[in-house]
C-alpha cells in the first residue's frame, strides 16, 4: 500500500480552560487526493488543522509526514515541510499589491532595493503555472474575495507547499467563484498536489472530494471514499446523537403575536448578501426554534433583532412597536430579554461581581435606583443573593467576580438576569453551548417555564436535540434564507431536519410564508 | 494688518519657517516609521528632549560637536529601545509606557542638568557647541531664493535628505515592505515567517534616530543651550503632522511645514505686540483645527466607502 503523505495519530487536545477539542483523532491523507474533513462546528476540525499547521500544540499524539515522524512547533515548521494553509480569514495586507503580498518575506532584490518588476514577474509565472491568474499590480483591498483566495493559495504554492489545507474555502465565495476554485483545485491535484478541504457542505464534497474523514464531538465518526457514500450517509455520520435529557413540556397554548419580523436583509461590508428577506413571527406561550448549521446568518439575524448590528432593511415589531434599528436599551425596555451567543463578550462583564451582572439591564430602574444619580447597593445585594440561590449558581456569595465561575455557572448568571426581567419576548441564542449537562437541563426546563408563563421565546441553536426538544414550531436557515418551516415537530426526524440544514432539501415558498402567523 | 503682512511676506519669514520646521519634521519622520509598523510612538517628546540634553552635555565635555551629535542620537535610540522593551517584551500598554518615558525624560534631564550645570533651568554655564550652518554655493548668491534656502543649519539639510531616504526606505526596500505589512496585518506577516517583534524594534530604533536628530537640532542649532522641557510639545505636534500628512513621507513633510509655519507665525506675531500667550498658543490651535478637519475627511471617506460597498 502507498505511504500516506500525512498521518495524524491519536491526537488529543485539551485547552487550558478544560475543553477537550480532540479526543484521540486519527487522520490519514493519501498523496494526490482531495480529502474532505467533515464535521459540524465544534467537532474539532479547526483544532486538528491548527495542530497540523503548528498554530497549536497537541496535548498528545503523533504526526507523520511522508512516512517520517515530525514535530511541528510553528507555522514556519509546517511551511518548511511543504504544508500550506489557506485560512478562513485571509492573511493578506490589504494596502499592498498582489505581487507584494505574494513575495512578502522572500522579496526579490536589485541591489538594496525591492524589485517590483521581479515581484510582478514571479507572480505572473506562478499564476500561469497553476492556472490561478491574478492581477499582480492591483492592491488587494480593491479585489473581490475570490481573487484574494487565489492570492492566498499562490502564496502557499510559492513557498513550496505540497499539501494544501483549505479551511471552509467556499464559505465566502459566490457560486461562480466556487466553480472556479474547484477547477483550480482539480488542476492542482493533477499537478501532484494534495488537498485537505474543511467543510460542512456535502454537495461540494460530492462534487470534488475523493475521500472523507468525519469528526463528531472531537472523535472520528467515519471514513469513506466519496463514491461509496450518499449525502444522507455523510449527514448521518456528522450529526449523530447526543445524550438525551429529560425536558418536561406540555403542548403550547399560543396567544397573540409578540414578535413580528419582516423581510430582514443584510449584506456585511465587502461580503455577499448574508440575510435574504427573513420573515417570521412568534406568539406568546410558544417557542419558535431556528435550526441550522452555524454561519448561515443566524448570528447576524439575532444581532439585528437585539440592536447589536445595523441591518440594511426590514421591520422588527415587538407588540406592534417598530424596533428595527433601535438601540439595545430601547429594545430591552420594550420587554425583550436576550441570552447572547457569546456569554463572555456579550453576556457578562467578567470582572464585575455576580450581583452587579444581575442588574446591568435594570440598575437605573426602581427598586435598584435611588433618585436619578445613585443606586441602592443593599437592594442589589439582596437581589443577587436571592437569585444565586434560586438559580443554583455555585458561588460562595453574590459578590464573587463572574470570571471565577465555571462556564455553566456563568451562563446561569446570564439566564438568571434574563429570566427575571419578566420579558414578553426572550431571544435565546445557543443558550446551552459548552456547558455541563446539569446546567443544560436546568436552562432548557426554565425556557419551557418561561413559555408557560406566557413569554414568547425565540430559540436559536445549532444543537439538533435542543431545537427539536424545545421548539413548538421550527424554521431552518441555510445560506441566509429560511429553507424549511414546521408548524409542528411531530414525526420530524433528525435525518429529515439534517437534509434541510445541509441545503439538500428546501420547502416551497408558500410553505415558508406560513412561518408568519397572525 | 498691512504691516503684519509686510513683515511676514519676506524671504526671512520663509527661512524661519524652514528653520522651525526642522525639528518637527525629524520627529514626524520618526512618527511615520513607527506608525506604519503599528507602534504609536508617543515617546517622541521624551526622545527629543533626552537627545537635546545629551548633545549639549557631550559636546560641552568633549568639545567635539560631532560626538555631541552622536551622543544625542544614541540617547534617542536608547529611549526608543526602552519603550520597545516595555511595550513589546513586557506587553505593557504602549501609551502608558510612552507617557512614563516622557515624564522620565522631563524630570531626568532636569536632574542631570542640575548635577552637571548646577542649574535647573538652562545649561548656559556649560560651554556646549553648536553644529554649523551651511551656505550653498551659487544658490546663496541668488536674490530672494538665496536668503530663503541657503545658510541653514546642517541638520536642516539632513532633514530634507532624510525625507527622500525615508520615502525610498518605506516603499522601495524589502524591509520597508515588511514594516508596512507588520503594521497593517501582523498575522499576515507572521504567517510568512516575518518576525513581527524584530520589525517593530527596528522601527522604534529608526524613530529614535530621527527624533534624536530633531532633539539635537533644538539644542545645538536652533539655540546653543539646553533648557528644561525645551521641546515644548514638538514630539506631539509631530504625531499630528504625520497623521495630517496621510501617513506618507511627502505628506508628513507638508504636515510638518503647516505646523512649522504656524510656529514661525507665532514668533512674528509676537514682534507685532500681539500678546505672547496668544501668539504662542497659535501652533496648538492650528493642531486642533487641522486634526478636526482631517477627522472630518476620514469620516466622510469612510461613509462613501460604506455606501460604495452596499451597492
mmCIF file of N, CA and C in Angstrom, chain A residues 53 75-76 79 87 90-96 100-101 103-109 112-116 139 141 152 155 159 267-271 310-312, chain B residues 36 164-165 167-195 247 305-306 308-311:
data_model
loop_
_atom_site.group_PDB
_atom_site.id
_atom_site.type_symbol
_atom_site.label_atom_id
_atom_site.label_comp_id
_atom_site.label_asym_id
_atom_site.label_seq_id
_atom_site.Cartn_x
_atom_site.Cartn_y
_atom_site.Cartn_z
ATOM 1 N N UNK A 53 -0.790 22.685 11.431
ATOM 2 C CA UNK A 53 -0.062 23.844 10.911
ATOM 3 C C UNK A 53 0.820 24.500 11.982
ATOM 4 N N UNK A 75 4.080 27.629 12.425
ATOM 5 C CA UNK A 75 3.740 27.637 11.000
ATOM 6 C C UNK A 75 4.991 27.545 10.124
ATOM 7 N N UNK A 76 6.074 28.092 10.649
ATOM 8 C CA UNK A 76 7.334 28.048 9.935
ATOM 9 C C UNK A 76 7.760 26.610 9.637
ATOM 10 N N UNK A 79 5.490 25.146 6.975
ATOM 11 C CA UNK A 79 5.801 25.631 5.631
ATOM 12 C C UNK A 79 7.062 24.934 5.108
ATOM 13 N N UNK A 87 -6.238 30.127 5.324
ATOM 14 C CA UNK A 87 -7.136 30.348 6.454
ATOM 15 C C UNK A 87 -8.460 30.931 5.986
ATOM 16 N N UNK A 90 -8.324 35.685 5.580
ATOM 17 C CA UNK A 90 -7.121 35.726 4.766
ATOM 18 C C UNK A 90 -5.999 36.461 5.466
ATOM 19 N N UNK A 91 -4.795 35.934 5.291
ATOM 20 C CA UNK A 91 -3.602 36.544 5.857
ATOM 21 C C UNK A 91 -2.976 37.447 4.805
ATOM 22 N N UNK A 92 -3.689 38.506 4.462
ATOM 23 C CA UNK A 92 -3.194 39.407 3.428
ATOM 24 C C UNK A 92 -3.113 40.827 3.972
ATOM 25 N N UNK A 93 -2.246 41.624 3.344
ATOM 26 C CA UNK A 93 -2.131 43.026 3.725
ATOM 27 C C UNK A 93 -2.872 43.844 2.668
ATOM 28 N N UNK A 94 -4.033 44.398 3.024
ATOM 29 C CA UNK A 94 -4.921 44.997 2.022
ATOM 30 C C UNK A 94 -4.302 46.132 1.214
ATOM 31 N N UNK A 95 -3.464 46.967 1.818
ATOM 32 C CA UNK A 95 -2.985 48.138 1.074
ATOM 33 C C UNK A 95 -1.807 47.803 0.169
ATOM 34 N N UNK A 96 -1.265 46.598 0.284
ATOM 35 C CA UNK A 96 -0.164 46.215 -0.606
ATOM 36 C C UNK A 96 -0.725 45.601 -1.892
ATOM 37 N N UNK A 100 3.210 42.164 -4.072
ATOM 38 C CA UNK A 100 3.887 42.404 -2.790
ATOM 39 C C UNK A 100 3.441 41.397 -1.739
ATOM 40 N N UNK A 101 2.145 41.111 -1.717
ATOM 41 C CA UNK A 101 1.639 40.120 -0.778
ATOM 42 C C UNK A 101 2.210 38.736 -1.052
ATOM 43 N N UNK A 103 5.087 37.878 -2.493
ATOM 44 C CA UNK A 103 6.516 37.680 -2.226
ATOM 45 C C UNK A 103 6.923 38.119 -0.819
ATOM 46 N N UNK A 104 5.967 38.609 -0.042
ATOM 47 C CA UNK A 104 6.291 39.118 1.293
ATOM 48 C C UNK A 104 7.097 38.090 2.095
ATOM 49 N N UNK A 105 8.218 38.546 2.657
ATOM 50 C CA UNK A 105 9.053 37.645 3.441
ATOM 51 C C UNK A 105 10.130 36.968 2.607
ATOM 52 N N UNK A 106 9.983 37.003 1.277
ATOM 53 C CA UNK A 106 11.015 36.423 0.398
ATOM 54 C C UNK A 106 11.157 37.329 -0.829
ATOM 55 N N UNK A 107 11.311 38.626 -0.545
ATOM 56 C CA UNK A 107 11.251 39.640 -1.588
ATOM 57 C C UNK A 107 12.433 39.557 -2.538
ATOM 58 N N UNK A 108 12.187 39.678 -3.837
ATOM 59 C CA UNK A 108 13.298 39.762 -4.793
ATOM 60 C C UNK A 108 13.962 41.133 -4.681
ATOM 61 N N UNK A 109 15.304 41.145 -4.829
ATOM 62 C CA UNK A 109 16.031 42.402 -4.649
ATOM 63 C C UNK A 109 16.853 42.745 -5.885
ATOM 64 N N UNK A 112 20.065 47.099 -3.025
ATOM 65 C CA UNK A 112 19.398 47.098 -1.727
ATOM 66 C C UNK A 112 17.890 47.258 -1.901
ATOM 67 N N UNK A 113 17.476 47.541 -3.118
ATOM 68 C CA UNK A 113 16.066 47.864 -3.312
ATOM 69 C C UNK A 113 15.225 46.647 -3.630
ATOM 70 N N UNK A 114 13.981 46.738 -3.235
ATOM 71 C CA UNK A 114 12.979 45.733 -3.542
ATOM 72 C C UNK A 114 12.640 45.868 -5.019
ATOM 73 N N UNK A 115 12.666 44.753 -5.750
ATOM 74 C CA UNK A 115 12.411 44.835 -7.177
ATOM 75 C C UNK A 115 10.957 44.517 -7.494
ATOM 76 N N UNK A 116 10.195 45.559 -7.771
ATOM 77 C CA UNK A 116 8.783 45.349 -8.093
ATOM 78 C C UNK A 116 8.631 44.552 -9.383
ATOM 79 N N UNK A 139 -4.024 46.553 -5.933
ATOM 80 C CA UNK A 139 -3.991 46.452 -4.483
ATOM 81 C C UNK A 139 -5.023 45.426 -4.031
ATOM 82 N N UNK A 141 -6.880 45.324 -1.494
ATOM 83 C CA UNK A 141 -8.129 45.889 -0.967
ATOM 84 C C UNK A 141 -9.164 46.169 -2.067
ATOM 85 N N UNK A 152 -3.935 33.839 -1.736
ATOM 86 C CA UNK A 152 -3.514 33.027 -0.592
ATOM 87 C C UNK A 152 -2.984 31.670 -1.050
ATOM 88 N N UNK A 155 0.373 32.099 -2.576
ATOM 89 C CA UNK A 155 1.377 32.340 -1.537
ATOM 90 C C UNK A 155 1.930 31.016 -1.015
ATOM 91 N N UNK A 159 5.779 29.102 -1.711
ATOM 92 C CA UNK A 159 6.639 28.647 -0.614
ATOM 93 C C UNK A 159 6.821 27.129 -0.622
ATOM 94 N N UNK A 267 -26.297 42.801 4.213
ATOM 95 C CA UNK A 267 -25.065 42.483 3.499
ATOM 96 C C UNK A 267 -23.908 43.089 4.268
ATOM 97 N N UNK A 268 -23.035 42.287 4.833
ATOM 98 C CA UNK A 268 -21.898 42.880 5.544
ATOM 99 C C UNK A 268 -20.980 43.573 4.547
ATOM 100 N N UNK A 269 -20.333 44.668 4.954
ATOM 101 C CA UNK A 269 -19.455 45.389 4.030
ATOM 102 C C UNK A 269 -18.419 44.446 3.427
ATOM 103 N N UNK A 270 -18.313 44.463 2.123
ATOM 104 C CA UNK A 270 -17.291 43.659 1.455
ATOM 105 C C UNK A 270 -17.607 42.183 1.350
ATOM 106 N N UNK A 271 -18.845 41.780 1.651
ATOM 107 C CA UNK A 271 -19.189 40.369 1.540
ATOM 108 C C UNK A 271 -20.439 40.189 0.690
ATOM 109 N N UNK A 310 -26.481 46.712 12.713
ATOM 110 C CA UNK A 310 -27.388 47.504 11.900
ATOM 111 C C UNK A 310 -27.736 46.732 10.625
ATOM 112 N N UNK A 311 -28.996 46.381 10.463
ATOM 113 C CA UNK A 311 -29.404 45.694 9.245
ATOM 114 C C UNK A 311 -29.589 46.677 8.103
ATOM 115 N N UNK A 312 -29.733 46.156 6.880
ATOM 116 C CA UNK A 312 -29.927 47.050 5.739
ATOM 117 C C UNK A 312 -31.377 47.500 5.622
ATOM 118 N N UNK B 36 3.646 53.272 10.773
ATOM 119 C CA UNK B 36 3.449 52.283 9.712
ATOM 120 C C UNK B 36 3.780 50.879 10.193
ATOM 121 N N UNK B 164 13.677 61.990 1.609
ATOM 122 C CA UNK B 164 13.854 61.152 0.425
ATOM 123 C C UNK B 164 14.263 59.741 0.839
ATOM 124 N N UNK B 165 15.192 59.676 1.793
ATOM 125 C CA UNK B 165 15.664 58.354 2.242
ATOM 126 C C UNK B 165 14.505 57.557 2.842
ATOM 127 N N UNK B 167 11.345 57.896 2.331
ATOM 128 C CA UNK B 167 10.407 57.501 1.284
ATOM 129 C C UNK B 167 10.904 56.246 0.563
ATOM 130 N N UNK B 168 12.169 56.260 0.162
ATOM 131 C CA UNK B 168 12.696 55.083 -0.539
ATOM 132 C C UNK B 168 12.762 53.865 0.366
ATOM 133 N N UNK B 169 13.124 54.116 1.601
ATOM 134 C CA UNK B 169 13.182 53.009 2.555
ATOM 135 C C UNK B 169 11.813 52.334 2.666
ATOM 136 N N UNK B 170 10.768 53.131 2.843
ATOM 137 C CA UNK B 170 9.444 52.563 3.101
ATOM 138 C C UNK B 170 8.852 51.885 1.873
ATOM 139 N N UNK B 171 9.065 52.476 0.708
ATOM 140 C CA UNK B 171 8.341 51.983 -0.461
ATOM 141 C C UNK B 171 9.193 51.229 -1.476
ATOM 142 N N UNK B 172 10.506 51.199 -1.260
ATOM 143 C CA UNK B 172 11.344 50.550 -2.277
ATOM 144 C C UNK B 172 12.377 49.600 -1.701
ATOM 145 N N UNK B 173 12.246 49.239 -0.439
ATOM 146 C CA UNK B 173 13.163 48.234 0.097
ATOM 147 C C UNK B 173 12.352 47.091 0.699
ATOM 148 N N UNK B 174 12.940 45.894 0.736
ATOM 149 C CA UNK B 174 12.243 44.759 1.353
ATOM 150 C C UNK B 174 11.865 45.043 2.806
ATOM 151 N N UNK B 175 12.784 45.690 3.531
ATOM 152 C CA UNK B 175 12.495 45.971 4.936
ATOM 153 C C UNK B 175 11.300 46.917 5.073
ATOM 154 N N UNK B 176 11.251 47.924 4.181
ATOM 155 C CA UNK B 176 10.129 48.855 4.216
ATOM 156 C C UNK B 176 8.812 48.135 3.967
ATOM 157 N N UNK B 177 8.833 47.208 3.025
ATOM 158 C CA UNK B 177 7.630 46.431 2.701
ATOM 159 C C UNK B 177 7.194 45.611 3.915
ATOM 160 N N UNK B 178 8.173 44.957 4.538
ATOM 161 C CA UNK B 178 7.847 44.137 5.709
ATOM 162 C C UNK B 178 7.309 45.002 6.843
ATOM 163 N N UNK B 179 7.920 46.167 6.988
ATOM 164 C CA UNK B 179 7.498 47.076 8.049
ATOM 165 C C UNK B 179 6.035 47.480 7.858
ATOM 166 N N UNK B 180 5.673 47.806 6.631
ATOM 167 C CA UNK B 180 4.281 48.199 6.384
ATOM 168 C C UNK B 180 3.345 47.015 6.568
ATOM 169 N N UNK B 181 3.815 45.827 6.178
ATOM 170 C CA UNK B 181 2.976 44.638 6.345
ATOM 171 C C UNK B 181 2.731 44.356 7.831
ATOM 172 N N UNK B 182 3.777 44.487 8.615
ATOM 173 C CA UNK B 182 3.650 44.245 10.057
ATOM 174 C C UNK B 182 2.652 45.225 10.671
ATOM 175 N N UNK B 183 2.741 46.479 10.238
ATOM 176 C CA UNK B 183 1.851 47.484 10.808
ATOM 177 C C UNK B 183 0.411 47.253 10.435
ATOM 178 N N UNK B 184 0.171 46.757 9.240
ATOM 179 C CA UNK B 184 -1.207 46.652 8.774
ATOM 180 C C UNK B 184 -1.854 45.319 9.151
ATOM 181 N N UNK B 185 -1.121 44.243 9.018
ATOM 182 C CA UNK B 185 -1.681 42.941 9.375
ATOM 183 C C UNK B 185 -0.582 42.035 9.915
ATOM 184 N N UNK B 186 -0.309 42.161 11.224
ATOM 185 C CA UNK B 186 0.785 41.391 11.810
ATOM 186 C C UNK B 186 0.619 39.879 11.595
ATOM 187 N N UNK B 187 -0.626 39.393 11.598
ATOM 188 C CA UNK B 187 -0.837 37.957 11.407
ATOM 189 C C UNK B 187 -0.350 37.521 10.032
ATOM 190 N N UNK B 188 -0.608 38.373 9.030
ATOM 191 C CA UNK B 188 -0.166 38.041 7.672
ATOM 192 C C UNK B 188 1.353 37.984 7.619
ATOM 193 N N UNK B 189 1.999 38.950 8.240
ATOM 194 C CA UNK B 189 3.455 38.970 8.242
ATOM 195 C C UNK B 189 3.989 37.738 8.961
ATOM 196 N N UNK B 190 3.387 37.443 10.099
ATOM 197 C CA UNK B 190 3.810 36.298 10.891
ATOM 198 C C UNK B 190 3.664 35.001 10.093
ATOM 199 N N UNK B 191 2.569 34.914 9.339
ATOM 200 C CA UNK B 191 2.287 33.662 8.629
ATOM 201 C C UNK B 191 3.295 33.375 7.520
ATOM 202 N N UNK B 192 4.039 34.395 7.093
ATOM 203 C CA UNK B 192 5.085 34.120 6.097
ATOM 204 C C UNK B 192 6.475 34.189 6.729
ATOM 205 N N UNK B 193 6.517 34.071 8.042
ATOM 206 C CA UNK B 193 7.802 33.927 8.711
ATOM 207 C C UNK B 193 8.533 35.220 9.024
ATOM 208 N N UNK B 194 7.838 36.358 8.987
ATOM 209 C CA UNK B 194 8.477 37.619 9.359
ATOM 210 C C UNK B 194 8.334 37.794 10.867
ATOM 211 N N UNK B 195 9.439 38.130 11.533
ATOM 212 C CA UNK B 195 9.360 38.340 12.978
ATOM 213 C C UNK B 195 8.780 39.722 13.259
ATOM 214 N N UNK B 247 0.043 59.714 6.406
ATOM 215 C CA UNK B 247 0.968 58.593 6.603
ATOM 216 C C UNK B 247 1.835 58.312 5.382
ATOM 217 N N UNK B 305 -17.132 54.975 1.363
ATOM 218 C CA UNK B 305 -16.696 53.605 1.113
ATOM 219 C C UNK B 305 -17.821 52.634 1.480
ATOM 220 N N UNK B 306 -18.489 52.930 2.601
ATOM 221 C CA UNK B 306 -19.565 52.059 3.058
ATOM 222 C C UNK B 306 -20.694 52.069 2.028
ATOM 223 N N UNK B 308 -20.446 52.703 -1.053
ATOM 224 C CA UNK B 308 -19.996 52.002 -2.266
ATOM 225 C C UNK B 308 -20.110 50.491 -2.119
ATOM 226 N N UNK B 309 -19.779 50.014 -0.911
ATOM 227 C CA UNK B 309 -19.798 48.555 -0.732
ATOM 228 C C UNK B 309 -21.223 48.019 -0.670
ATOM 229 N N UNK B 310 -22.181 48.911 -0.335
ATOM 230 C CA UNK B 310 -23.571 48.478 -0.304
ATOM 231 C C UNK B 310 -24.088 48.163 -1.702
ATOM 232 N N UNK B 311 -23.587 48.923 -2.655
ATOM 233 C CA UNK B 311 -24.116 48.814 -3.998
ATOM 234 C C UNK B 311 -23.939 47.446 -4.591
#
